[in-house]
mmCIF file of C-alpha atoms in Angstrom:
data_model
loop_
_atom_site.group_PDB
_atom_site.id
_atom_site.type_symbol
_atom_site.label_atom_id
_atom_site.label_comp_id
_atom_site.label_asym_id
_atom_site.label_seq_id
_atom_site.Cartn_x
_atom_site.Cartn_y
_atom_site.Cartn_z
ATOM 1 C CA MET A 28 -23.603 -48.297 65.829
ATOM 2 C CA ASP A 29 -23.192 -51.054 63.349
ATOM 3 C CA GLY A 30 -24.210 -51.202 59.703
ATOM 4 C CA THR A 31 -27.626 -52.697 60.400
ATOM 5 C CA VAL A 32 -28.742 -49.641 62.365
ATOM 6 C CA TRP A 33 -27.708 -47.325 59.526
ATOM 7 C CA VAL A 34 -29.618 -49.433 57.019
ATOM 8 C CA ILE A 35 -32.742 -49.273 59.201
ATOM 9 C CA VAL A 36 -32.407 -45.502 59.690
ATOM 10 C CA GLY A 37 -31.926 -45.029 55.948
ATOM 11 C CA ALA A 38 -34.966 -47.181 55.170
ATOM 12 C CA VAL A 39 -37.127 -45.215 57.608
ATOM 13 C CA VAL A 40 -36.003 -41.886 56.138
ATOM 14 C CA MET A 41 -36.641 -43.082 52.577
ATOM 15 C CA ALA A 42 -40.077 -44.408 53.561
ATOM 16 C CA GLY A 43 -40.932 -41.063 55.162
ATOM 17 C CA LEU A 44 -39.871 -39.163 52.058
ATOM 18 C CA ALA A 45 -41.890 -41.528 49.880
ATOM 19 C CA VAL A 46 -44.997 -40.886 52.001
ATOM 20 C CA VAL A 47 -44.529 -37.112 51.764
ATOM 21 C CA ALA A 48 -44.073 -37.353 47.987
ATOM 22 C CA ALA A 49 -47.220 -39.473 47.675
ATOM 23 C CA VAL A 50 -49.235 -36.986 49.733
ATOM 24 C CA MET A 51 -48.009 -34.097 47.600
ATOM 25 C CA PHE A 52 -48.825 -36.037 44.426
ATOM 26 C CA VAL A 53 -52.390 -36.633 45.642
ATOM 27 C CA ARG A 54 -52.780 -32.961 46.546
ATOM 28 C CA VAL A 55 -51.671 -31.962 43.054
ATOM 29 C CA LEU A 56 -54.143 -34.403 41.515
ATOM 30 C CA ARG A 57 -56.955 -32.965 43.639
ATOM 31 C CA ALA A 58 -56.025 -29.479 42.469
ATOM 32 C CA ARG A 59 -56.556 -30.466 38.845
ATOM 33 C CA ARG A 60 -60.103 -29.075 38.938
ATOM 34 C CA LEU A 61 -58.507 -25.631 38.878
ATOM 35 C CA LEU A 62 -57.261 -26.404 35.375
ATOM 36 C CA VAL A 63 -60.708 -25.887 33.872
ATOM 37 C CA ASP A 64 -60.907 -22.400 35.355
ATOM 38 C CA ALA A 65 -60.589 -19.953 32.466
ATOM 39 C CA GLY A 66 -58.937 -17.246 34.559
ATOM 40 C CA ILE A 67 -55.789 -19.236 35.325
ATOM 41 C CA PRO A 68 -52.858 -18.526 32.976
ATOM 42 C CA LEU A 69 -51.599 -21.264 30.672
ATOM 43 C CA HIS A 70 -48.111 -21.367 32.219
ATOM 44 C CA ASP A 71 -49.569 -22.313 35.616
ATOM 45 C CA LYS A 72 -51.579 -25.085 34.005
ATOM 46 C CA ALA A 73 -48.488 -26.287 32.140
ATOM 47 C CA LEU A 74 -46.505 -26.280 35.395
ATOM 48 C CA PHE A 75 -49.107 -28.628 36.870
ATOM 49 C CA TRP A 76 -48.675 -31.155 34.062
ATOM 50 C CA ALA A 77 -44.886 -30.778 34.093
ATOM 51 C CA ALA A 78 -44.829 -31.565 37.829
ATOM 52 C CA LEU A 79 -46.856 -34.718 37.284
ATOM 53 C CA VAL A 80 -44.636 -35.880 34.433
ATOM 54 C CA TYR A 81 -41.464 -35.138 36.396
ATOM 55 C CA THR A 82 -42.727 -37.048 39.426
ATOM 56 C CA VAL A 83 -43.460 -40.243 37.512
ATOM 57 C CA SER A 84 -40.517 -40.029 35.110
ATOM 58 C CA PRO A 85 -37.409 -42.125 35.757
ATOM 59 C CA VAL A 86 -35.158 -39.106 35.063
ATOM 60 C CA ASP A 87 -34.510 -37.063 38.227
ATOM 61 C CA LEU A 88 -32.157 -34.354 39.429
ATOM 62 C CA ILE A 89 -31.529 -36.378 42.578
ATOM 63 C CA PRO A 90 -31.622 -40.202 42.383
ATOM 64 C CA ASP A 91 -35.031 -41.693 43.192
ATOM 65 C CA PRO A 92 -34.436 -43.128 46.669
ATOM 66 C CA VAL A 93 -34.351 -39.468 47.798
ATOM 67 C CA TYR A 94 -37.653 -37.786 46.861
ATOM 68 C CA LEU A 95 -36.700 -34.229 47.818
ATOM 69 C CA ASP A 96 -36.667 -32.979 44.235
ATOM 70 C CA ASP A 97 -40.052 -34.566 43.478
ATOM 71 C CA ILE A 98 -41.548 -33.040 46.626
ATOM 72 C CA GLY A 99 -40.133 -29.630 45.747
ATOM 73 C CA ILE A 100 -41.529 -29.717 42.217
ATOM 74 C CA LEU A 101 -44.959 -30.788 43.455
ATOM 75 C CA MET A 102 -44.979 -28.047 46.116
ATOM 76 C CA LEU A 103 -44.028 -25.454 43.492
ATOM 77 C CA ALA A 104 -46.855 -26.628 41.227
ATOM 78 C CA LEU A 105 -49.393 -26.496 44.063
ATOM 79 C CA ARG A 106 -48.360 -23.040 45.222
ATOM 80 C CA SER A 107 -48.351 -21.669 41.693
ATOM 81 C CA LEU A 108 -51.731 -23.161 40.822
ATOM 82 C CA HIS A 109 -53.417 -21.987 44.024
ATOM 83 C CA ALA A 110 -51.881 -18.508 43.773
ATOM 84 C CA ALA A 111 -53.100 -18.177 40.189
ATOM 85 C CA ALA A 112 -56.579 -19.332 41.214
ATOM 86 C CA ALA A 113 -56.680 -16.834 44.070
ATOM 87 C CA ALA A 114 -55.580 -14.025 41.758
ATOM 88 C CA ALA A 115 -58.175 -15.011 39.149
ATOM 89 C CA ARG A 116 -61.045 -14.939 41.663
ATOM 90 C CA PRO A 117 -60.948 -11.652 43.571
ATOM 91 C CA SER A 118 -63.692 -11.132 46.130
ATOM 92 C CA LYS A 119 -66.787 -9.337 44.815
ATOM 93 C CA ASP A 120 -66.992 -6.944 47.762
ATOM 94 C CA PRO A 121 -63.552 -5.627 48.713
ATOM 95 C CA GLY A 122 -63.255 -5.063 52.420
ATOM 96 C CA VAL A 123 -65.971 -7.602 53.311
ATOM 97 C CA ASP A 124 -64.797 -10.753 54.986
ATOM 98 C CA VAL A 125 -66.351 -13.758 53.265
ATOM 99 C CA ARG A 126 -66.461 -15.731 56.524
ATOM 100 C CA THR A 127 -68.697 -13.122 58.219
ATOM 101 C CA ARG A 128 -71.024 -12.554 55.264
ATOM 102 C CA VAL A 129 -74.546 -14.008 55.728
#
């Protein structure tokens, strides 16, 4: 394989990582409505904003053509925010499945 093939493979991989990072960024932005929920701790809300700032900042742990660190930070923010929201809103009737309730 010559150098042109490696350049094309590298470009495809970087484009794929950029798409995944963009999708994660949009998912974090959609989760921002959870920030107004009073039951979510402040550190989870701060993690949300820190993930957004880190994603758009020019300073990265791994250079920007590789978006693995940005994706990881966004995934951590999403998981933390959704876990805090789930813990803040326990079901009203324990033992009753919400999907089967009429």
